[in-house]
Coordinates of C-alpha atoms in Angstrom, one line a residue:
Chain F
X30 CA 5.0 -19.2 -97.6
X31 CA 1.7 -17.7 -96.6
X32 CA -0.3 -18.6 -99.7
X33 CA 0.6 -22.2 -99.5
X34 CA -0.6 -22.2 -96.0
X35 CA -3.8 -20.6 -97.2
X36 CA -4.3 -23.2 -99.8
X37 CA -3.8 -26.0 -97.3
X38 CA -6.3 -24.3 -95.1
X39 CA -8.7 -24.1 -98.0
X40 CA -8.3 -27.8 -98.7
X41 CA -8.5 -28.8 -95.1
X42 CA -11.1 -26.3 -94.0
X43 CA -14.4 -27.7 -92.8
X44 CA -17.5 -26.1 -91.7
X45 CA -19.3 -28.5 -89.6
X46 CA -16.2 -29.8 -88.0
X47 CA -12.8 -28.4 -87.3
X48 CA -11.1 -31.4 -88.7
X49 CA -11.7 -32.9 -92.1
X50 CA -10.0 -34.7 -95.0
X51 CA -10.6 -34.0 -98.6
X52 CA -9.1 -35.6 -101.6
X53 CA -7.2 -33.0 -103.5
X54 CA -6.1 -32.7 -107.1
X55 CA -2.4 -32.3 -106.0
X56 CA 0.1 -35.0 -106.6
X57 CA 1.8 -36.3 -103.5
X58 CA 5.1 -34.5 -102.8
X59 CA 8.4 -36.3 -103.1
X60 CA 8.8 -38.1 -99.8
X61 CA 12.6 -37.9 -99.8
X62 CA 12.9 -34.1 -100.1
X63 CA 10.6 -33.1 -97.2
X64 CA 12.8 -30.8 -95.0
X65 CA 11.4 -32.1 -91.7
X66 CA 12.2 -35.6 -92.8
X67 CA 15.7 -34.8 -93.8
X68 CA 16.3 -33.5 -90.3
X69 CA 14.5 -36.3 -88.6
X70 CA 16.4 -39.0 -90.6
X71 CA 19.7 -37.4 -89.7
X72 CA 18.8 -37.3 -86.0
X73 CA 17.4 -40.9 -85.9
X74 CA 19.6 -42.8 -88.3
X75 CA 22.6 -40.6 -89.2
X76 CA 24.2 -41.4 -92.5
X77 CA 22.7 -44.9 -92.6
X78 CA 21.0 -45.9 -95.8
X79 CA 17.2 -46.5 -95.7
X80 CA 16.1 -48.6 -98.6
X81 CA 12.6 -48.9 -100.2
X82 CA 11.1 -51.9 -98.5
X83 CA 7.8 -51.9 -100.2
X84 CA 8.6 -54.7 -102.6
X85 CA 9.5 -57.4 -100.2
X86 CA 10.0 -56.2 -96.6
X87 CA 7.0 -54.2 -95.4
X88 CA 3.8 -52.6 -96.6
X89 CA 2.1 -49.7 -94.9
X90 CA -1.7 -49.4 -95.4
X91 CA -4.1 -46.5 -94.8
X92 CA -7.5 -45.6 -96.2
X93 CA -7.2 -43.3 -99.1
X94 CA -10.2 -41.2 -97.8
X95 CA -9.7 -40.2 -94.2
X96 CA -12.3 -38.8 -92.1
X97 CA -10.9 -37.9 -88.7
X98 CA -7.4 -36.5 -88.1
X99 CA -7.6 -37.7 -84.5
X100 CA -8.3 -41.3 -85.5
X101 CA -6.4 -42.5 -88.5
X102 CA -6.2 -46.3 -88.5
X103 CA -3.0 -47.7 -90.0
X104 CA -1.6 -51.2 -90.6
X105 CA 2.0 -52.2 -91.2
X106 CA 2.5 -55.8 -92.5
X107 CA 5.9 -57.4 -92.9
X108 CA 6.3 -59.1 -96.3
X109 CA 9.0 -61.4 -94.8
X110 CA 8.8 -64.1 -92.1
X111 CA 10.6 -63.7 -88.8
X112 CA 13.3 -66.3 -88.6
X113 CA 16.3 -66.6 -86.3
X114 CA 18.6 -65.7 -89.2
X115 CA 16.7 -62.7 -90.4
X116 CA 14.0 -60.8 -88.5
X117 CA 12.6 -57.4 -88.0
X118 CA 13.9 -56.1 -84.7
X119 CA 12.4 -52.6 -84.6
X120 CA 9.5 -50.8 -86.3
X121 CA 9.6 -47.0 -86.2
X122 CA 6.5 -45.0 -87.1
X123 CA 7.4 -41.4 -88.1
X124 CA 4.9 -38.6 -88.8
X125 CA 7.2 -35.9 -90.2
X126 CA 5.2 -32.9 -89.2
X127 CA 3.7 -34.0 -85.8
X128 CA 4.9 -32.2 -82.6
X129 CA 6.8 -35.4 -81.7
X130 CA 7.6 -36.9 -85.2
X131 CA 8.5 -40.3 -83.8
X132 CA 5.0 -41.6 -83.1
X133 CA 6.2 -45.0 -81.9
X134 CA 9.2 -47.3 -81.7
X135 CA 8.2 -51.0 -81.4
X136 CA 10.4 -53.9 -80.7
X137 CA 9.6 -57.4 -82.1
X138 CA 11.1 -60.8 -81.5
X139 CA 12.0 -63.5 -84.0
X140 CA 9.6 -65.8 -82.2
X141 CA 6.6 -63.6 -83.4
X142 CA 6.6 -65.6 -86.6
X143 CA 5.6 -62.6 -88.6
X144 CA 5.4 -58.9 -87.9
X145 CA 2.3 -56.8 -88.1
X146 CA 1.1 -53.8 -86.3
X147 CA -2.2 -52.1 -86.5
X148 CA -2.9 -48.9 -84.5
X149 CA -4.6 -45.5 -84.8
X150 CA -2.8 -42.2 -85.2
X151 CA -3.3 -38.4 -84.9
X152 CA -2.1 -36.1 -87.6
X153 CA -1.6 -32.5 -86.8
X154 CA -0.6 -31.3 -90.3
X155 CA -0.6 -32.7 -93.8
X156 CA 2.4 -35.1 -93.6
X157 CA 4.0 -38.2 -94.7
X158 CA 3.6 -41.2 -92.4
X159 CA 6.7 -43.5 -92.5
X160 CA 7.0 -47.1 -91.4
X161 CA 10.7 -47.9 -91.1
X162 CA 11.9 -51.3 -90.0
X163 CA 15.3 -52.3 -88.8
X164 CA 16.4 -55.9 -89.2
X165 CA 18.6 -57.9 -86.9
X166 CA 21.4 -57.4 -89.5
X167 CA 21.1 -53.6 -89.1
X168 CA 19.4 -52.9 -92.4
X169 CA 16.8 -50.2 -92.7
X170 CA 13.7 -50.4 -95.0
X171 CA 10.9 -47.9 -95.4
X172 CA 7.4 -47.6 -96.8
X173 CA 5.5 -44.3 -96.6
X174 CA 2.2 -42.6 -97.4
X175 CA 1.2 -39.0 -97.8
X176 CA -1.7 -38.1 -95.5
X177 CA -3.9 -35.1 -95.9
X178 CA -5.7 -34.5 -92.6
X179 CA -4.9 -31.8 -90.1
X180 CA -5.6 -30.7 -86.6
X181 CA -5.6 -34.2 -84.9
X182 CA -3.3 -33.2 -82.1
X183 CA -4.7 -29.7 -81.3
X184 CA -8.4 -30.8 -81.5
X185 CA -10.1 -30.7 -78.0
X186 CA -9.8 -34.1 -76.5
X187 CA -13.2 -34.0 -74.9
X188 CA -12.1 -37.0 -73.0
X189 CA -11.8 -37.1 -69.2
X190 CA -8.6 -38.4 -67.6
X191 CA -10.7 -38.9 -64.4
X192 CA -12.8 -41.5 -66.1
X193 CA -13.2 -44.2 -63.5
X194 CA -12.4 -46.8 -66.3
X195 CA -9.0 -45.1 -67.0
X196 CA -6.6 -47.9 -67.7
X197 CA -9.1 -50.6 -68.4
X198 CA -7.8 -53.0 -71.0
X199 CA -9.6 -55.1 -73.6
X200 CA -7.9 -58.1 -75.2
X201 CA -9.1 -59.8 -78.3
X202 CA -7.9 -62.9 -80.1
X203 CA -9.2 -66.0 -81.8
X204 CA -11.1 -68.4 -79.6
X205 CA -8.6 -71.1 -80.3
X206 CA -5.0 -70.3 -80.3
X207 CA -2.7 -72.3 -82.6
X208 CA 0.6 -73.2 -81.2
X209 CA 3.8 -72.5 -83.1
X210 CA 2.3 -70.3 -85.6
X211 CA 1.4 -66.6 -85.8
X212 CA -1.8 -65.7 -84.0
X213 CA -3.3 -62.2 -84.0
X214 CA -3.8 -60.5 -80.7
X215 CA -5.2 -57.1 -80.0
X216 CA -5.3 -55.1 -76.9
X217 CA -6.7 -51.6 -76.2
X218 CA -6.2 -49.4 -73.2
X219 CA -8.9 -46.9 -72.1
X220 CA -6.9 -43.7 -71.8
X221 CA -7.4 -40.1 -73.2
X222 CA -3.7 -40.2 -74.3
X223 CA -3.8 -36.4 -74.1
X224 CA -2.0 -34.4 -76.7
X225 CA 0.1 -31.5 -75.4
X226 CA -1.6 -29.4 -78.1
X227 CA -5.2 -30.3 -77.2
X228 CA -7.1 -27.0 -77.1
X229 CA -9.1 -28.0 -74.0
X230 CA -6.2 -28.6 -71.6
X231 CA -5.8 -26.1 -68.8
X232 CA -2.7 -23.9 -69.2
X233 CA 0.2 -25.3 -67.2
X234 CA -1.2 -28.8 -67.1
X235 CA 1.1 -31.5 -68.3
X236 CA -0.6 -33.6 -70.8
X237 CA -1.2 -37.2 -69.7
X238 CA -0.4 -39.7 -72.3
X239 CA 0.9 -43.3 -72.4
X240 CA 4.6 -43.4 -73.2
X241 CA 5.4 -47.1 -72.7
X242 CA 3.7 -50.4 -73.4
X243 CA 5.2 -53.8 -72.9
X244 CA 3.7 -57.2 -73.7
X245 CA 4.9 -60.4 -72.3
X246 CA 3.9 -64.0 -72.7
X247 CA 4.8 -66.3 -69.7
X248 CA 7.2 -63.6 -68.5
X249 CA 9.0 -63.2 -71.8
X250 CA 8.8 -60.1 -73.8
X251 CA 7.0 -60.5 -77.2
X252 CA 6.5 -56.8 -78.1
X253 CA 7.1 -53.4 -76.6
X254 CA 6.7 -49.9 -77.7
X255 CA 7.9 -46.3 -76.8
X256 CA 4.9 -44.2 -77.8
X257 CA 3.3 -40.8 -77.3
X258 CA 0.2 -38.8 -78.0
X259 CA 0.6 -39.3 -81.8
X260 CA -1.5 -42.4 -81.0
X261 CA -5.2 -41.8 -80.7
X262 CA -7.0 -41.9 -77.5
X263 CA -7.7 -45.3 -76.1
X264 CA -4.6 -46.7 -77.8
X265 CA -5.0 -49.9 -79.7
X266 CA -2.5 -52.4 -80.8
X267 CA -2.9 -55.5 -83.0
X268 CA 0.0 -57.8 -83.8
X269 CA 1.1 -61.4 -84.2
X270 CA 2.7 -63.7 -81.6
X271 CA 3.5 -67.4 -81.9
X272 CA 3.1 -69.2 -78.6
X273 CA 4.9 -72.4 -78.1
X274 CA 2.7 -73.4 -75.1
X275 CA -0.4 -72.3 -73.3
X276 CA 0.2 -69.4 -70.8
X277 CA -0.5 -65.9 -69.7
X278 CA -0.3 -62.8 -71.9
X279 CA 0.3 -59.7 -69.9
X280 CA 0.4 -56.0 -70.7
X281 CA 2.0 -53.2 -68.8
X282 CA 1.5 -49.6 -69.8
X283 CA 2.9 -46.5 -68.2
X284 CA 1.7 -42.9 -68.7
X285 CA 3.4 -39.5 -68.2
X286 CA 1.7 -39.1 -64.9
X287 CA 3.7 -42.1 -63.6
X288 CA 0.6 -44.3 -63.5
X289 CA 1.2 -48.0 -64.4
X290 CA -1.6 -50.1 -65.9
X291 CA -1.4 -53.8 -66.0
X292 CA -3.7 -56.6 -67.1
X293 CA -3.3 -60.1 -68.4
X294 CA -5.2 -62.9 -70.1
X295 CA -4.9 -66.6 -70.1
X296 CA -4.3 -68.1 -73.5
X297 CA -5.3 -71.7 -74.1
X298 CA -5.6 -74.0 -77.1
X299 CA -9.1 -75.1 -76.1
X300 CA -12.1 -73.0 -77.0
X301 CA -12.4 -70.5 -74.2
Chain W
X27 CA 10.6 -23.9 -96.5
X28 CA 7.7 -26.4 -96.6
X29 CA 6.4 -24.7 -99.7
X30 CA 9.3 -25.8 -101.9
X31 CA 7.6 -29.0 -103.0
X32 CA 4.3 -27.6 -104.0
X33 CA 5.0 -24.1 -105.3
X34 CA 5.8 -25.3 -108.8
X35 CA 2.4 -26.6 -109.3
X36 CA 0.3 -24.7 -111.8
X37 CA -2.9 -25.9 -110.2
X38 CA -1.9 -24.1 -107.1
X39 CA -1.4 -20.9 -108.9
X40 CA -4.8 -21.2 -110.5
X41 CA -6.4 -22.0 -107.2
X42 CA -4.6 -19.0 -105.7
X43 CA -6.1 -16.7 -108.2
X44 CA -9.5 -18.2 -107.6
X45 CA -9.1 -17.6 -103.9
X46 CA -8.2 -13.9 -104.3
X47 CA -11.1 -13.3 -106.6
X48 CA -13.4 -15.1 -104.2
X49 CA -12.0 -13.1 -101.3
X50 CA -12.8 -9.8 -102.9
X51 CA -16.2 -11.0 -103.8
X52 CA -16.8 -12.2 -100.3
X53 CA -15.9 -8.9 -98.7
X54 CA -17.7 -6.6 -101.1
X55 CA -21.2 -7.6 -101.7
X56 CA -22.8 -4.6 -100.1
X57 CA -26.0 -4.5 -102.2
X58 CA -26.8 -8.0 -101.9
X59 CA -28.8 -7.8 -98.7
X60 CA -32.1 -7.2 -100.7
X61 CA -31.6 -10.7 -102.2
X62 CA -31.4 -12.1 -98.7
X63 CA -35.0 -13.4 -98.2
X64 CA -36.9 -14.6 -95.1
X65 CA -40.1 -16.4 -95.1
X66 CA -42.7 -16.6 -92.3
X67 CA -43.2 -20.3 -91.9
X68 CA -45.6 -19.8 -88.9
X69 CA -47.1 -16.6 -87.6
X70 CA -44.2 -14.6 -86.2
X71 CA -41.6 -17.2 -87.1
X72 CA -39.3 -16.1 -89.9
X73 CA -36.6 -18.3 -91.5
X74 CA -33.9 -17.7 -94.0
X75 CA -33.2 -20.8 -95.9
X76 CA -29.5 -21.2 -96.3
X77 CA -27.9 -22.9 -99.3
X78 CA -27.1 -26.5 -99.1
X79 CA -23.7 -27.2 -97.6
X80 CA -20.8 -27.3 -98.0
X81 CA -19.6 -23.8 -97.8
X82 CA -18.2 -22.4 -101.0
X83 CA -17.1 -19.1 -102.5
X84 CA -20.4 -19.0 -104.4
X85 CA -22.7 -19.4 -101.4
X86 CA -20.4 -17.3 -99.2
X87 CA -21.0 -19.4 -96.2
X88 CA -24.7 -18.9 -96.2
X89 CA -25.4 -22.5 -95.6
X90 CA -27.6 -22.8 -92.5
X91 CA -31.3 -22.2 -92.0
X92 CA -31.4 -19.4 -89.5
X93 CA -34.1 -16.9 -88.4
X94 CA -36.0 -15.1 -85.7
X95 CA -39.2 -15.0 -83.8
X96 CA -41.1 -11.7 -83.4
X97 CA -43.1 -11.0 -80.2
X98 CA -45.1 -7.8 -79.3
X99 CA -42.2 -6.4 -77.3
X100 CA -39.1 -7.7 -79.0
X101 CA -37.3 -10.2 -81.3
X102 CA -35.4 -13.4 -80.6
X103 CA -32.8 -14.4 -83.2
X104 CA -32.0 -18.0 -83.6
X105 CA -28.5 -18.6 -85.0
X106 CA -26.5 -16.0 -86.7
X107 CA -24.7 -17.6 -89.7
X108 CA -21.1 -18.3 -90.6
X109 CA -19.7 -14.7 -90.7
X110 CA -20.4 -11.1 -89.9
X111 CA -21.6 -10.8 -93.4
X112 CA -24.3 -13.4 -93.0
X113 CA -25.1 -12.1 -89.6
X114 CA -25.6 -8.5 -90.9
X115 CA -27.8 -9.7 -93.7
X116 CA -30.0 -11.4 -91.1
X117 CA -30.1 -8.3 -89.0
X118 CA -31.1 -6.2 -92.0
X119 CA -33.8 -8.7 -92.8
X120 CA -35.2 -8.4 -89.3
X121 CA -35.3 -4.7 -89.6
X122 CA -37.3 -5.0 -92.8
X123 CA -39.9 -7.1 -91.0
X124 CA -40.2 -5.2 -87.7
X125 CA -39.1 -2.1 -85.9
X126 CA -39.1 -3.9 -82.6
X127 CA -35.7 -4.2 -80.9
X128 CA -33.8 -7.5 -80.7
X129 CA -33.7 -8.7 -77.1
X130 CA -32.2 -12.3 -77.5
X131 CA -29.8 -14.1 -79.7
X132 CA -30.0 -17.9 -79.2
X133 CA -27.1 -20.1 -80.4
X134 CA -28.1 -23.7 -81.0
X135 CA -24.6 -25.0 -81.0
X136 CA -20.9 -24.1 -81.5
X137 CA -20.5 -25.0 -85.2
X138 CA -19.3 -22.0 -87.2
X139 CA -22.2 -21.9 -89.7
X140 CA -24.5 -21.1 -86.8
X141 CA -22.1 -19.1 -84.6
X142 CA -19.6 -16.9 -86.3
X143 CA -22.0 -14.1 -87.3
X144 CA -22.7 -13.3 -83.6
X145 CA -20.7 -10.0 -83.4
X146 CA -23.2 -8.5 -85.9
X147 CA -25.6 -8.4 -83.0
X148 CA -23.4 -8.1 -79.8
X149 CA -22.6 -4.4 -80.0
X150 CA -26.0 -3.8 -78.6
X151 CA -26.0 -4.1 -74.8
X152 CA -29.7 -4.8 -74.5
X153 CA -29.3 -8.2 -76.3
X154 CA -28.8 -11.3 -74.2
X155 CA -27.0 -14.2 -75.9
X156 CA -28.3 -17.6 -74.8
X157 CA -26.5 -20.9 -75.3
X158 CA -26.2 -24.4 -73.8
X159 CA -24.3 -24.4 -70.5
X160 CA -21.5 -26.3 -72.3
X161 CA -21.3 -23.8 -75.2
X162 CA -18.9 -21.3 -73.6
X163 CA -16.3 -24.2 -73.2
X164 CA -16.9 -25.3 -76.8
X165 CA -16.3 -21.7 -78.0
X166 CA -13.1 -21.5 -76.0
X167 CA -11.7 -24.7 -77.4
X168 CA -12.9 -24.7 -81.0
X169 CA -13.4 -21.2 -82.3
X170 CA -9.6 -20.8 -83.0
X171 CA -10.0 -23.5 -85.7
X172 CA -13.1 -21.9 -87.1
X173 CA -11.5 -18.5 -87.4
X174 CA -8.5 -20.2 -89.2
X175 CA -11.0 -21.7 -91.6
X176 CA -12.6 -18.3 -92.2
X177 CA -9.3 -16.9 -93.2
X178 CA -9.7 -18.5 -96.6
X179 CA -12.4 -15.9 -97.3
X180 CA -11.2 -12.9 -95.3
X181 CA -7.5 -13.3 -95.6
X182 CA -4.9 -14.2 -92.9
X183 CA -5.3 -12.0 -89.8
X184 CA -8.6 -10.5 -90.9
X185 CA -10.9 -12.5 -88.7
X186 CA -10.3 -10.8 -85.3
X187 CA -13.7 -9.0 -85.5
X188 CA -15.3 -12.5 -85.7
X189 CA -13.8 -13.7 -82.5
X190 CA -16.5 -14.8 -80.0
X191 CA -16.3 -13.8 -76.4
X192 CA -17.5 -17.0 -74.5
X193 CA -18.4 -14.9 -71.4
X194 CA -21.1 -13.2 -73.4
X195 CA -23.2 -16.4 -73.3
X196 CA -26.0 -16.7 -70.7
X197 CA -25.9 -20.5 -70.0
X198 CA -29.1 -22.5 -70.2
X199 CA -29.3 -25.7 -68.2
X200 CA -32.6 -27.5 -68.6
X201 CA -35.6 -25.3 -69.7
X202 CA -35.8 -21.6 -69.9
X203 CA -38.7 -19.4 -71.0
X204 CA -38.3 -16.0 -72.5
X205 CA -41.3 -13.7 -73.0
X206 CA -41.0 -11.7 -76.2
X207 CA -44.3 -9.8 -75.4
X208 CA -47.4 -12.0 -75.5
X209 CA -45.2 -14.7 -76.9
X210 CA -43.3 -17.1 -74.8
X211 CA -40.5 -19.2 -76.3
X212 CA -39.0 -22.1 -74.5
X213 CA -35.3 -23.0 -74.6
X214 CA -34.2 -26.5 -73.8
X215 CA -30.7 -27.8 -73.4
X216 CA -30.1 -31.4 -74.6
X217 CA -27.5 -33.6 -73.2
X218 CA -25.9 -35.5 -76.1
X219 CA -27.5 -35.2 -79.6
X220 CA -25.9 -33.7 -82.7
X221 CA -23.2 -32.3 -80.3
X222 CA -22.9 -32.3 -76.4
X223 CA -24.4 -28.8 -76.3
X224 CA -27.5 -28.5 -78.5
X225 CA -30.1 -25.9 -77.6
X226 CA -33.6 -26.1 -79.1
X227 CA -36.2 -23.3 -79.2
X228 CA -40.0 -23.8 -79.2
X229 CA -42.5 -21.1 -80.0
X230 CA -45.3 -22.1 -77.7
X231 CA -48.0 -20.0 -79.6
X232 CA -47.6 -21.6 -82.9
X233 CA -46.0 -25.0 -81.9
X234 CA -42.9 -24.2 -84.0
X235 CA -39.8 -26.2 -83.0
X236 CA -36.4 -24.8 -83.9
X237 CA -34.2 -28.0 -83.8
X238 CA -30.8 -26.5 -84.8
X239 CA -28.8 -29.4 -86.1
X240 CA -30.4 -32.1 -83.9
X241 CA -32.6 -33.0 -86.9
X242 CA -31.4 -32.9 -90.5
X243 CA -33.4 -32.8 -93.6
X244 CA -32.0 -34.5 -96.7
X245 CA -28.5 -33.8 -95.5
X246 CA -26.9 -36.9 -93.8
X247 CA -27.1 -36.5 -90.0
X248 CA -23.8 -35.6 -88.3
X249 CA -22.8 -37.2 -85.1
X250 CA -20.5 -35.1 -83.0
X251 CA -21.5 -36.8 -79.7
X252 CA -22.8 -40.2 -78.7
X253 CA -25.0 -42.4 -81.0
X254 CA -27.0 -44.1 -78.3
X255 CA -27.9 -40.9 -76.5
X256 CA -28.6 -39.2 -79.8
X257 CA -31.1 -42.0 -80.5
X258 CA -32.8 -41.4 -77.2
X259 CA -33.2 -37.7 -78.0
X260 CA -34.8 -38.6 -81.4
X261 CA -37.3 -40.7 -79.5
X262 CA -38.1 -37.8 -77.3
X263 CA -38.5 -35.5 -80.2
X264 CA -40.9 -38.0 -81.9
X265 CA -43.3 -37.5 -78.9
X266 CA -43.4 -33.7 -79.3
X267 CA -46.4 -32.0 -80.8
X268 CA -44.6 -30.1 -83.6
X269 CA -46.9 -28.0 -85.8
X270 CA -44.1 -26.3 -87.7
X271 CA -40.3 -26.8 -87.6
X272 CA -37.0 -25.3 -88.6
X273 CA -33.9 -27.6 -89.0
X274 CA -30.4 -26.3 -89.5
X275 CA -29.9 -27.8 -93.0
X276 CA -32.0 -28.9 -95.9
X277 CA -35.6 -28.5 -97.0
X278 CA -38.2 -27.3 -94.5
X279 CA -41.2 -28.6 -96.6
X280 CA -41.1 -32.2 -95.7
X281 CA -43.2 -33.8 -92.9
X282 CA -41.6 -33.6 -89.5
X283 CA -42.4 -37.3 -88.8
X284 CA -40.6 -38.3 -92.0
X285 CA -37.4 -36.4 -90.9
X286 CA -37.4 -38.0 -87.5
X287 CA -38.0 -41.5 -88.9
X288 CA -35.4 -41.2 -91.7
X289 CA -32.9 -40.1 -89.1
X290 CA -33.8 -42.9 -86.7
X291 CA -33.4 -45.4 -89.6
X292 CA -30.0 -44.0 -90.4
X293 CA -28.9 -44.3 -86.8
X294 CA -30.5 -47.8 -86.4
X295 CA -28.4 -49.0 -89.4
X296 CA -25.3 -47.3 -88.1
X297 CA -25.7 -48.7 -84.6
X298 CA -26.5 -52.2 -85.8
X299 CA -23.8 -52.4 -88.4
X300 CA -21.0 -50.9 -86.3
X301 CA -21.9 -53.3 -83.5
X302 CA -21.7 -56.2 -85.9
X303 CA -18.4 -55.0 -87.3
X304 CA -17.0 -54.9 -83.8
X305 CA -18.3 -58.4 -82.9
X306 CA -17.0 -59.8 -86.2
X307 CA -13.6 -58.1 -85.7
X308 CA -13.9 -55.9 -88.8
X309 CA -11.3 -53.2 -88.1
X310 CA -12.1 -49.5 -88.1
X311 CA -10.1 -49.1 -91.2
X312 CA -12.5 -51.4 -93.1
X313 CA -15.6 -50.5 -91.2
X314 CA -15.7 -46.9 -92.5
X315 CA -15.9 -48.2 -96.0
X316 CA -18.6 -50.8 -95.5
X317 CA -20.8 -50.0 -92.5
X318 CA -24.0 -48.2 -93.4
X319 CA -23.2 -47.7 -97.1
X320 CA -26.7 -49.0 -98.0
X321 CA -27.8 -45.5 -96.8
X322 CA -25.6 -43.8 -99.4
X323 CA -28.2 -42.9 -102.0
X324 CA -30.7 -41.6 -99.4
X325 CA -28.7 -38.6 -98.2
X326 CA -26.9 -35.6 -99.5
X327 CA -23.2 -35.1 -98.5
X328 CA -23.0 -38.8 -97.4
X329 CA -19.5 -39.2 -98.7
X330 CA -18.3 -36.2 -96.8
X331 CA -19.6 -37.1 -93.4
X332 CA -20.7 -40.7 -93.1
X333 CA -17.2 -42.2 -92.5
X334 CA -16.8 -39.7 -89.7
X335 CA -20.0 -40.9 -88.2
X336 CA -18.8 -44.5 -88.4
X337 CA -15.5 -43.6 -86.7
X338 CA -17.3 -41.7 -83.9
X339 CA -19.7 -44.5 -83.2
X340 CA -17.2 -47.3 -83.6
X341 CA -14.6 -45.8 -81.2
X342 CA -17.5 -45.3 -78.7
X343 CA -19.2 -48.7 -79.1
X344 CA -16.1 -50.8 -79.0
X345 CA -16.1 -50.1 -75.2
X346 CA -19.6 -51.3 -74.8
X347 CA -20.1 -54.2 -72.4

C-alpha cells in the first residue's frame, strides 16, 4: 500500500546521499511470512523443510547499523565441522527483495575443515537476507537477518568497466599456512560488478557482472560460487580451506560479457 | 501485499498522521518568507544560514547555507536549497535586498539540499545556470532518488515541478570568471573533493570564498569521492587567501584556518586508521565500528555519516599498492 511505501521512504530517505540506513522503532517482520520468500522458497526448495540452524549449524552476522546499501559486509560461519560423514555442501544467500533474490550459491567440500564465507552485498529494498545451508545428507538449515537499507542496486555505480585494472585479483592469507587444518584465505576481484538497475548505465547496455567464481587448490575444487550483482563491486570472498600439502591456489572468474579472469598464488608452509 | 506484516503496527499509524500533518505544513507556509533572513557577511555577499542537518519536518529542508552575490549589474545565486519552497524564499530575500536582476545561478554540487530549489529560478530565460562539467551526469543519475525522498513532504507524484533538466547547466571545467558589474566572481571546478563535481565561487573584491560542501563547519565532513584527492584539495585550500567564507553546513563564525585544520585532522585519522585496519586484516564489518571513533565527540552527526566515510575510504584504499 502506498502509505507503507511512504513510511519506508521516510525512514530510508536521506539528504546528503541517496542511500542511507537508519535504525527504526519498528520490530522486525516475521521472516517466515514474507510473500516474496514464500515464492522463492517454493521455487528453490519445493516442499522441503528448512530448519532453523542458528543454534548449532550456522550463524549469519551483519552490523546492526548499516551505512551503505551498496556495500553491506556479511559473514556466515558454520557452527559444525566439515567431516566426511556430515558436511555443508551448499550455501545459498538469498535476499528476498533484490532483483535476483538468489545472491549466491556456493559449493564447499568436506576437506575445507570448516565452512565460513565473508562477502559484501547490495540491498535494493528493505529485506531479509537468508543464509541457507544444505548438508550432504540433504538437510536444509537457515539463519536470517532483517536489513533496513535500500537503493544499493539502483545507485549509480560510478565505476568504470574500462578500468585497465579490471580483473586484477588480490589474495590474502596468513604468512604461514598450517597443513591439515582450516586456514583463512581471501581473494578480491577488481570489477564494477554492474547492477542491471544502476542508474548510470546507458539504455540497452547489458550490465557486466561476474556470474561464476571457482577456486582450486592443486587442480582440485575447494570452493565455487554462482553469483550476480547482488554482490558489491570488487567482489570479495573470505573462506577456510585445509591444505594437505603445499601447492597452488588458483581462481577463475567469469563475467556476463564472457570475459574470464584467472590468477593464482603459491601456498607454502614457510614464511613467504 | 508487502504491507501485510507492518500495517498492524500502531507506531506506523501515528507516524502516518505525523507525516500528513507535516506535509500540510510543508506546503502551506506562505507568510513565512519574512522570517527567512539573510546576512551580509562581506560587502555584497549575502548568506542565509540554514538549520543544522538532518532535514526534518520542523526545518522543512532548510538545512544548507546558501546565498547570493550582488554586483552593480546583476546578482549571482549560489545554491538554491532543497525544494522550490526554499528556493522561492531565497528569491524573495534577494528581491528585498536589490532590484537588480539575477543573471547567474551557481550549483556547487548535486546533493538535493543544494539543488532541488533550482526551478524557482529557471523560468527566467536571462539566467544562466552554472555547474561542474560532471554535474549534468550526476543530475541524470541521482535526481530520481532525490525526488523520491522529497515525496515524503510533498506526497507521491507531487514532485514533478522539482525535476531538474540537466541540459540547463552550463558546464564549468577549470576556472570561469563572471562579471556581475564592477564585481568579478571566479568559479572553479574541483576534481575529487566532497564529491567528484564540486564547484567553488570566489568573490575577488572581498576575498570571499564560497566552498559549498568541500569544507564543513562543526558537521562531520562527508566523503562522496576519494579521500586522498580530497586531502590534496584541502591542502590547496589552505594556501588560499580567504578573507570571508561560506561553507554549506554549520557555523560561519569560526576561523577559516580552524575549519581546514579540523577537517584535515579528521581525514588524517581516517586515512591512517583505515590503512592500519587493512594491513592488520580488520574486516570492513569491524572497521566501520572502530576506525576513527576517537573523532566522535568533535563533530555533529558523526554517527550518521562517519561509518559511510569509513566504507568509502576502505573500499578505495584496499586497492592501494
